[in-house]
Amino acid sequence: SKSPSPRQNMPVRYFIMKSSNLQNIEISQQKGIWSTMPSNERKLNGAFWESSMVYLVFSVQGSGHFQGFARMCSSIGCEKSQDWGSAGFGGVFKVEWIRKESIPFQFAHHLHNPWNDNKKVQ
């Protein structure tokens, strides 16, 4: 599926994507794809179709850093990828990496998520 053109007066959505390892993020950066758990697919697809833009901020679990961010460029399909080597992942979707850089969580501690009990973004 192609990304809808940016729509005015539609929200921009942001999601933090946690990865179990750095290798998955490196694969994503090389191939311009991502895959998530099936339980996340409905929310991400809804945001993709109902928002002007969806940004994904990536972090490896336990790293204390963000590894960069990307724009979601397609909805999540049924096709799965063997790149991650786990049967637990859902369909693949396209992403366009905007920034690839390790940034410590402490640089974002001033950001709070009102939809997650106002917890710090990390």
XYZ file of C-alpha atoms in Angstrom:
122
model
C 0.000 0.000 0.000
C 1.162 3.490 -0.720
C 1.292 6.176 1.889
C -1.627 8.569 1.681
C -0.606 12.098 0.814
C -0.301 14.370 3.850
C -3.744 15.532 4.856
C -4.261 18.910 6.423
C -6.079 19.109 9.730
C -5.182 15.493 10.476
C -3.026 14.648 13.460
C 0.571 13.548 13.277
C 1.072 10.401 15.355
C 4.194 9.215 17.148
C 4.977 5.750 18.473
C 7.949 4.389 20.399
C 9.003 1.083 18.894
C 10.929 -1.154 21.286
C 13.221 -3.731 19.751
C 14.659 -6.709 21.597
C 18.036 -6.180 19.909
C 20.096 -3.746 17.840
C 20.336 -6.164 14.910
C 16.608 -5.706 14.131
C 17.072 -1.942 13.947
C 20.116 -2.329 11.704
C 18.107 -4.584 9.357
C 15.347 -1.987 9.291
C 17.788 0.791 8.464
C 19.348 -1.260 5.641
C 16.125 -2.551 4.071
C 13.623 0.201 4.896
C 11.161 -2.213 6.518
C 9.875 -2.994 9.982
C 7.730 -5.659 11.575
C 6.029 -5.572 14.933
C 4.002 -7.860 17.141
C 0.537 -8.673 15.740
C -1.028 -6.978 18.784
C 0.355 -3.607 17.567
C -0.751 -3.889 13.945
C -4.310 -2.630 14.290
C -3.258 0.521 16.158
C -0.441 1.315 13.708
C -2.583 0.677 10.633
C -5.348 2.857 12.067
C -2.868 5.658 12.692
C -1.432 5.266 9.195
C -4.835 5.716 7.516
C -6.259 8.324 9.899
C -3.221 10.584 10.344
C -1.304 12.947 8.132
C 1.983 11.293 9.125
C 3.150 8.532 11.486
C 6.610 8.742 13.022
C 8.252 5.796 14.754
C 10.931 6.414 17.369
C 13.097 3.318 17.875
C 14.769 2.086 21.031
C 16.484 -1.182 21.907
C 15.042 -2.597 25.123
C 17.340 -1.881 28.069
C 19.731 0.340 26.066
C 18.786 3.630 27.734
C 18.920 5.253 24.282
C 16.829 5.990 21.238
C 18.463 4.699 18.064
C 16.702 7.065 15.658
C 13.355 7.666 14.027
C 11.551 6.871 10.806
C 8.338 7.651 8.962
C 5.810 4.884 8.369
C 5.444 4.661 4.552
C 2.929 1.837 4.102
C 0.256 0.015 5.995
C 1.112 -3.345 7.515
C 0.425 -6.199 5.148
C 0.171 -9.955 5.537
C 3.618 -10.649 4.111
C 6.104 -11.693 6.776
C 9.869 -11.362 6.705
C 12.435 -13.971 7.621
C 14.922 -11.185 8.363
C 14.060 -11.114 12.063
C 14.009 -14.884 12.486
C 11.045 -14.904 14.855
C 7.652 -16.451 14.247
C 6.149 -13.954 16.725
C 6.302 -10.974 14.376
C 3.436 -9.893 12.151
C 3.429 -8.417 8.682
C 6.081 -6.165 7.177
C 5.658 -2.496 6.368
C 7.855 0.128 4.774
C 9.644 2.809 6.748
C 11.819 5.723 5.709
C 14.595 6.382 8.194
C 14.996 10.091 8.882
C 17.661 10.028 11.567
C 19.980 7.227 12.677
C 21.633 8.289 15.889
C 21.973 7.010 19.431
C 20.444 9.565 21.809
C 20.365 8.971 25.596
C 16.913 9.002 27.210
C 18.095 11.790 29.528
C 17.977 14.175 26.530
C 14.210 13.600 26.316
C 13.319 13.553 30.024
C 11.486 16.865 29.625
C 8.964 15.063 27.359
C 5.957 13.410 29.014
C 3.266 11.241 27.452
C -0.232 12.415 28.486
C -1.726 9.135 27.145
C 0.539 7.038 29.402
C -0.053 8.546 32.867
C 2.236 11.474 31.960
C 5.271 9.180 32.202
C 8.593 10.232 30.710
C 9.122 9.347 27.074
C 11.739 6.607 26.885
